[in-house]
Short mmCIF file of N, CA and C in Angstrom, two decimals:
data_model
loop_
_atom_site.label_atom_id
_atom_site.label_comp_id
_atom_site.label_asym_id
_atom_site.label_seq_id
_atom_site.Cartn_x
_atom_site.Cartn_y
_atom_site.Cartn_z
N UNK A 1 4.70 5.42 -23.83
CA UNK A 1 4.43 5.81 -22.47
C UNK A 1 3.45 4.85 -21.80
N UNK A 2 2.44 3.98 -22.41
CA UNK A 2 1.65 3.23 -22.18
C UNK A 2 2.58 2.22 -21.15
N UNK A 3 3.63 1.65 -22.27
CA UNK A 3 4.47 0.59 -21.18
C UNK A 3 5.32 0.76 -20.06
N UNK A 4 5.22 2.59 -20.28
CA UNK A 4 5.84 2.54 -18.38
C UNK A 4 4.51 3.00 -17.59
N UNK A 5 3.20 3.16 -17.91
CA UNK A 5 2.55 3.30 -16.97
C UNK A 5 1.82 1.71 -16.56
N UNK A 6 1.85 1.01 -17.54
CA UNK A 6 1.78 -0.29 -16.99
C UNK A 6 2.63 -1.03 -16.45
N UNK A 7 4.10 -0.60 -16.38
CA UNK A 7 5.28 -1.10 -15.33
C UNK A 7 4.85 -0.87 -14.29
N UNK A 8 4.44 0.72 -14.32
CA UNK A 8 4.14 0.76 -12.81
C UNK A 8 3.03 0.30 -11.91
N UNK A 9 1.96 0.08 -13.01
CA UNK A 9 0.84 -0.97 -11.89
C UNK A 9 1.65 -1.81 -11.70
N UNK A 10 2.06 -2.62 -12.03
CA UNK A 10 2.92 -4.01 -11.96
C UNK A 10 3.64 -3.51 -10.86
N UNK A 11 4.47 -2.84 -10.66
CA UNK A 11 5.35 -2.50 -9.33
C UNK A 11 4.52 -1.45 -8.12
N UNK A 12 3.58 -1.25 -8.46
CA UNK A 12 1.84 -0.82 -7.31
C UNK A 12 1.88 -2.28 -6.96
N UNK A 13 1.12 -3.04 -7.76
CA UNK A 13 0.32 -4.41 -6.87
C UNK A 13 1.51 -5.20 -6.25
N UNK A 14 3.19 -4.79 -6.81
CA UNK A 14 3.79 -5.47 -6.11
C UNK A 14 4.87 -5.12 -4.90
N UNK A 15 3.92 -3.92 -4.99
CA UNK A 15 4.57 -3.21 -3.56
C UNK A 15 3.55 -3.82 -2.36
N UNK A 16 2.05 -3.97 -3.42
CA UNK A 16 1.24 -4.26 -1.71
C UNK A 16 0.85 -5.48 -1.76
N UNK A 17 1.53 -6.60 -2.85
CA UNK A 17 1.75 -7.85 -2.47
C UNK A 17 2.64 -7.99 -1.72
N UNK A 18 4.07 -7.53 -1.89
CA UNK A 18 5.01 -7.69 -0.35
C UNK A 18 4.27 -7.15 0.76
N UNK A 19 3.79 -6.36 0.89
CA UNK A 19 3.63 -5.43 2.61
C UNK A 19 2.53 -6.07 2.94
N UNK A 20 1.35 -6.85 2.49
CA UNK A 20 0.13 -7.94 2.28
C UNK A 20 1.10 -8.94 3.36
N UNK A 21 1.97 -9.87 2.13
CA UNK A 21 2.66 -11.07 2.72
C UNK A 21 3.46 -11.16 4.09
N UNK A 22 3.83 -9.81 3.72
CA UNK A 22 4.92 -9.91 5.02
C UNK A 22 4.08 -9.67 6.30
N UNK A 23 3.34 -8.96 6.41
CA UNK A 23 2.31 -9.20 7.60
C UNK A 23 1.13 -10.17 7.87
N UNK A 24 1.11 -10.92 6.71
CA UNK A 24 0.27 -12.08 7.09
C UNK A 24 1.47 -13.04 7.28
N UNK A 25 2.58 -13.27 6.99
CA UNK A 25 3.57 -13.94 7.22
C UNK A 25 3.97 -13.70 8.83
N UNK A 26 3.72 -12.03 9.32
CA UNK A 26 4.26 -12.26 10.63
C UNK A 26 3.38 -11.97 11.44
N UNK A 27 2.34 -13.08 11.02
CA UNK A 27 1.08 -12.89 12.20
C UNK A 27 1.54 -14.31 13.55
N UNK A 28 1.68 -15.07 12.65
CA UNK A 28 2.23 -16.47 13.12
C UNK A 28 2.85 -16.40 14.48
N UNK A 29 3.94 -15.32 14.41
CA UNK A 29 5.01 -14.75 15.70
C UNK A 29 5.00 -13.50 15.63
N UNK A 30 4.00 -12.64 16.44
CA UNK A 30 3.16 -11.06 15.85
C UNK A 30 4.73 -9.97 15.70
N UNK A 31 5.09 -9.97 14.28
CA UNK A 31 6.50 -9.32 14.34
C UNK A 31 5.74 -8.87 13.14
N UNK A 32 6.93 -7.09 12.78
CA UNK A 32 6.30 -6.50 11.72
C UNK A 32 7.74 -6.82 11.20
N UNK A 33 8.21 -7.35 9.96
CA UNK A 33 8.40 -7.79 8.93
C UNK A 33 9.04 -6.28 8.63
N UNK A 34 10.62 -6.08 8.17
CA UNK A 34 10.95 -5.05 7.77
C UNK A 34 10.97 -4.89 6.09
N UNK A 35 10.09 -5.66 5.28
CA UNK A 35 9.65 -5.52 3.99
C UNK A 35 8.67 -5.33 3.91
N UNK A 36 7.44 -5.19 5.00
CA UNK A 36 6.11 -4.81 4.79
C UNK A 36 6.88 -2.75 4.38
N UNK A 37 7.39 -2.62 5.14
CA UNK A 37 7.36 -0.81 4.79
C UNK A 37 8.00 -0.53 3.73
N UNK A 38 9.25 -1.61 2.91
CA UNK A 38 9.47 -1.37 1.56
C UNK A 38 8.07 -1.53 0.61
N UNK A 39 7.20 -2.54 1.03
CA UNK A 39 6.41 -2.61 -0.20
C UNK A 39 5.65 -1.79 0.31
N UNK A 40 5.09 -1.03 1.21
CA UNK A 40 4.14 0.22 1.40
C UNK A 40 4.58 1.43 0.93
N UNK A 41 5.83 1.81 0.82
CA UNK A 41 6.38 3.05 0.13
C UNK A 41 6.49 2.59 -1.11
N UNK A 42 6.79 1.44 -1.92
CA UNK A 42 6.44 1.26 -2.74
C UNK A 42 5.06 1.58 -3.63
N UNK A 43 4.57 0.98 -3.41
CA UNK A 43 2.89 1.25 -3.46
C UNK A 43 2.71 2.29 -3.30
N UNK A 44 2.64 3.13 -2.28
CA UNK A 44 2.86 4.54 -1.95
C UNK A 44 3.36 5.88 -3.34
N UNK A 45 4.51 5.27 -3.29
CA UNK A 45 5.04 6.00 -4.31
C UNK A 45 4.55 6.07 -5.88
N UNK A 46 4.45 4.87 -6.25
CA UNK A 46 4.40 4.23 -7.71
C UNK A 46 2.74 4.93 -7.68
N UNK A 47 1.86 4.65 -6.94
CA UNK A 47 0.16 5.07 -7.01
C UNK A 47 0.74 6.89 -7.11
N UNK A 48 1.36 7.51 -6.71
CA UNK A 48 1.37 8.08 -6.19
C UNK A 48 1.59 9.05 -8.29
N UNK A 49 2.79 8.58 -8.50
CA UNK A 49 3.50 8.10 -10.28
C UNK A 49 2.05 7.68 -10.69
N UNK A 50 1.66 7.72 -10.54
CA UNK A 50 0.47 6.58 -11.77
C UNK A 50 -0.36 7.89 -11.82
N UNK A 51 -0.55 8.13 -10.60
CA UNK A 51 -1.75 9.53 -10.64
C UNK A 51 -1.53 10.81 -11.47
N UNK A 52 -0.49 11.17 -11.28
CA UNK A 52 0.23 12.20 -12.61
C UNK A 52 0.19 11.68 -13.64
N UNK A 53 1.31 10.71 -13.61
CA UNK A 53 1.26 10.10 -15.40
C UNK A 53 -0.47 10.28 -16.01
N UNK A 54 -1.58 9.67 -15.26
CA UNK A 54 -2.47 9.46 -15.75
C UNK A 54 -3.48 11.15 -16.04
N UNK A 55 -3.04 11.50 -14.57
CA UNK A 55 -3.62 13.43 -15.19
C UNK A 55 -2.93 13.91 -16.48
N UNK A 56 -2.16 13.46 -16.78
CA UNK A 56 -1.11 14.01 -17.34
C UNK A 56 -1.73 14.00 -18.80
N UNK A 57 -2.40 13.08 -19.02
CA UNK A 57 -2.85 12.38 -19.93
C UNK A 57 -2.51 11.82 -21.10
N UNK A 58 -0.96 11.82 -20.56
CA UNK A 58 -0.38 10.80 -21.43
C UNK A 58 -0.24 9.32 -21.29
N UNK A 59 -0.58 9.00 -20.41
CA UNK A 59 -1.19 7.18 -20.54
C UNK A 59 -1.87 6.59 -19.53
N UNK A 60 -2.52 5.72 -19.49
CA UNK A 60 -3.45 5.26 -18.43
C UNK A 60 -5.14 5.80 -18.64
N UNK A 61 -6.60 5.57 -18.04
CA UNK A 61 -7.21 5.74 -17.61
C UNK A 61 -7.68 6.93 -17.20
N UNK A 62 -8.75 8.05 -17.43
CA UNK A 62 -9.43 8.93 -16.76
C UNK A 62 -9.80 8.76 -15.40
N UNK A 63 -9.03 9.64 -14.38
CA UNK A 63 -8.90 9.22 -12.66
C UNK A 63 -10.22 9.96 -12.22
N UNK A 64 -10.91 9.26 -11.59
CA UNK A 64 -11.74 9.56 -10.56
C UNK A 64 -11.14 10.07 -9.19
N UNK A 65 -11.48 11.03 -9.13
CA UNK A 65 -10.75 11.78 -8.25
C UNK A 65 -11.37 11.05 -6.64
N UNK A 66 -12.25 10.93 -6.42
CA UNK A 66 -12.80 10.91 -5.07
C UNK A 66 -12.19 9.23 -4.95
N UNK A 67 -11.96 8.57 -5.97
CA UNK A 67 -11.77 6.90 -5.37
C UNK A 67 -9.74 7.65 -5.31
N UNK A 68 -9.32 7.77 -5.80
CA UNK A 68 -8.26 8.17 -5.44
C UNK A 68 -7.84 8.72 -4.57
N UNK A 69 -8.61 9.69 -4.21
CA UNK A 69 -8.48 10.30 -2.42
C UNK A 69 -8.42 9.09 -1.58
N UNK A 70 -10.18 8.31 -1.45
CA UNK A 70 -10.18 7.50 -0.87
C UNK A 70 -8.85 6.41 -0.52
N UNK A 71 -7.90 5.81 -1.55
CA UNK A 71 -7.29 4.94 -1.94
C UNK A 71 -5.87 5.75 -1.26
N UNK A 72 -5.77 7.07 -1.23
CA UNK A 72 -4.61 7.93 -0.82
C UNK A 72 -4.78 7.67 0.86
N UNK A 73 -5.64 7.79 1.58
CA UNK A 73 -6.00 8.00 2.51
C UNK A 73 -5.81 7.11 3.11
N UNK A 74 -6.19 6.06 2.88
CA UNK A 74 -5.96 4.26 3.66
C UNK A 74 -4.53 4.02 3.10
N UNK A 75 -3.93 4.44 2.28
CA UNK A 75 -2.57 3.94 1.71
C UNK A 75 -1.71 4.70 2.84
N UNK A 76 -1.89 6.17 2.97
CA UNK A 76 -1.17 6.64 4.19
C UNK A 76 -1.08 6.28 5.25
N UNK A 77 -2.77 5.91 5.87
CA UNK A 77 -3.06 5.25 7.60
C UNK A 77 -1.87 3.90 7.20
N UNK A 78 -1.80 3.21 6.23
CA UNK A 78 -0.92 2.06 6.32
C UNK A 78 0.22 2.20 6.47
N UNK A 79 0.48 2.97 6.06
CA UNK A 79 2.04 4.03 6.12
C UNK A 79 2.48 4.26 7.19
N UNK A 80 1.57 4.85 7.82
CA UNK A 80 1.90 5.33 9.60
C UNK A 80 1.53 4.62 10.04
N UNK A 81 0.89 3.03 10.30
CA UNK A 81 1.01 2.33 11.33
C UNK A 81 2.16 1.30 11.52
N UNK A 82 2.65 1.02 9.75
CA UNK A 82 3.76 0.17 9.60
C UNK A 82 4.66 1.02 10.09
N UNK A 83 5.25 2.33 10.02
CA UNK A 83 5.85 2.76 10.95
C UNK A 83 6.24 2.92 12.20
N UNK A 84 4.67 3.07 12.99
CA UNK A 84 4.37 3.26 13.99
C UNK A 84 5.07 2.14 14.64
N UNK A 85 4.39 1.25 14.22
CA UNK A 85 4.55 -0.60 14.49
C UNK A 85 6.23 -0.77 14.39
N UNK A 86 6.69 -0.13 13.71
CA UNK A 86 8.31 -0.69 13.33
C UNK A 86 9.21 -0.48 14.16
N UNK A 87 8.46 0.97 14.74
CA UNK A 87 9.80 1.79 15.85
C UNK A 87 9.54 0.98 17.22
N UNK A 88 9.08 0.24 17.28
CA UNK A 88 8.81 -0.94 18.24
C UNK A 88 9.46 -2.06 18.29
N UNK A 89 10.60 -2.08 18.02
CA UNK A 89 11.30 -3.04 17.62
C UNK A 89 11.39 -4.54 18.92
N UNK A 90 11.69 -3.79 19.71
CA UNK A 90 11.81 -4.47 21.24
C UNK A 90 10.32 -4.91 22.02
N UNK A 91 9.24 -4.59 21.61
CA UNK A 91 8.10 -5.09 22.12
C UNK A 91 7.45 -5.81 21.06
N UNK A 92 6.36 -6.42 21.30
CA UNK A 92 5.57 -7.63 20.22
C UNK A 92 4.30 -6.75 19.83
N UNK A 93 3.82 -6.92 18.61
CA UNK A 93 2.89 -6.16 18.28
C UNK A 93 1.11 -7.43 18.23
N UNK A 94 0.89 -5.83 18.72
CA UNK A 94 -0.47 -7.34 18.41
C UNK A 94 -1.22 -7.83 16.98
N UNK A 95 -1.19 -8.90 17.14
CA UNK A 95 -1.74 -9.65 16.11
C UNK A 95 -3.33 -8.78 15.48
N UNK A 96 -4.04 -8.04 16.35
CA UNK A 96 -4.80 -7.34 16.00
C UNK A 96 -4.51 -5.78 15.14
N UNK A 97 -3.18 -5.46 15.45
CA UNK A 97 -2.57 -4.72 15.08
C UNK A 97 -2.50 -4.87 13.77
N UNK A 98 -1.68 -6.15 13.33
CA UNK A 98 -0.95 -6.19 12.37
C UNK A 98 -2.39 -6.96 11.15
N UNK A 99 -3.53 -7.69 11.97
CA UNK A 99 -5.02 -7.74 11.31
C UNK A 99 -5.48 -6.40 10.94
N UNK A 100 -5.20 -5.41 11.44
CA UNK A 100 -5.81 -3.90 10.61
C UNK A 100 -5.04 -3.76 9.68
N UNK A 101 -3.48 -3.66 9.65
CA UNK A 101 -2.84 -3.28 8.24
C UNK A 101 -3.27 -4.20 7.53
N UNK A 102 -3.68 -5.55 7.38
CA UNK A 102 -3.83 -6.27 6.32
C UNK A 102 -5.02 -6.04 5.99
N UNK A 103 -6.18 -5.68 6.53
CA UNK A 103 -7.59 -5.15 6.47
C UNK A 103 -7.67 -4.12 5.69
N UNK A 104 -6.51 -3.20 5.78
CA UNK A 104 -6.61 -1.67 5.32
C UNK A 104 -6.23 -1.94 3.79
N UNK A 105 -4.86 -3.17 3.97
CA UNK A 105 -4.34 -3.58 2.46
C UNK A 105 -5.36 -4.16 1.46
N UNK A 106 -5.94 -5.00 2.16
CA UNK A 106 -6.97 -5.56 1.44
C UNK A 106 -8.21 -5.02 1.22
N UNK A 107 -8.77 -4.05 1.70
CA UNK A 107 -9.83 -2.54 1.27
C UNK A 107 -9.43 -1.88 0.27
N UNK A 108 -7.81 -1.67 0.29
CA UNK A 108 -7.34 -0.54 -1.03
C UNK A 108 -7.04 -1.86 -1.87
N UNK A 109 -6.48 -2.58 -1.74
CA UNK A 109 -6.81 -3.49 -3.52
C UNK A 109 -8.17 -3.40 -3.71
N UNK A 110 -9.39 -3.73 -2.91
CA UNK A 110 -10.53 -3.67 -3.54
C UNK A 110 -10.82 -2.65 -4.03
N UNK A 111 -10.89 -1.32 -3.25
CA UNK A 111 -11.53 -0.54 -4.12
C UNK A 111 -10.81 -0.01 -5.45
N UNK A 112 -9.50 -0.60 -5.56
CA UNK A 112 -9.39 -0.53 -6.76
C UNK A 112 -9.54 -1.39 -8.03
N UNK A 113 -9.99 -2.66 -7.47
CA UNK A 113 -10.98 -3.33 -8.54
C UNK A 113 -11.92 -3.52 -8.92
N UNK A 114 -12.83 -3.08 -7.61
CA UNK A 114 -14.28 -2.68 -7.66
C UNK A 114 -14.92 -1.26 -7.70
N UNK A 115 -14.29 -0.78 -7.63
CA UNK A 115 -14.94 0.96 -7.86
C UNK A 115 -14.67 0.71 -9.05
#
């Protein structure tokens, strides 16, 4: 069970390495990238898998509950703005816009390497 809960970090960091790239990729020409919201439900989901598996206590790490909230919480706001942002298809998003999802992305990798 160890090696599918370490599949799934592996498919966590590489849900919010795509949804990372693809919006620093479409800062250039402020467009939201229709793989930033695969790798955010990704991420989404798989953290989501990791947190059971790991209560579960059949593999992984003893969860700190409050950095996990935290980490739930900014993973969602990212959720609903890549959304938000998406159903916009026909207007340009702002580059400040699409600087907060990557802000928010790059807060939840940290606090999960630094907490």
């Amino acid at each position: 069970m160890e090696t599918v809960y370490l599949i799934l970090v592996v498919l966590h960091l590489l849900g919010w390495a795509i949804a990372f790239g693809g919006v620093v990729a479409g800062m250039r020409k402020p467009v939201l990238n229709s793989g930033v919201l695969h790798g955010v439900l990704t991420a989404l989901f798989t953290g989501i898998i990791l947190v059971g598996v790991a209560s579960a206590g059949v593999a992984g790490p003893d969860i700190n509950h409050t950095k996990i909230t935290v980490k739930l919480i900014i993973a969602l706001a990212v959720t609903a703005m890549v959304i938000f942002g998406g159903r916009n298809h026909e207007k340009t998003i702002a580059r400040g816009y699409l600087g907060g999802i990557a802000g928010l992305i790059a807060v939840n990798v940290a606090l999960a390497v630094l907490w």
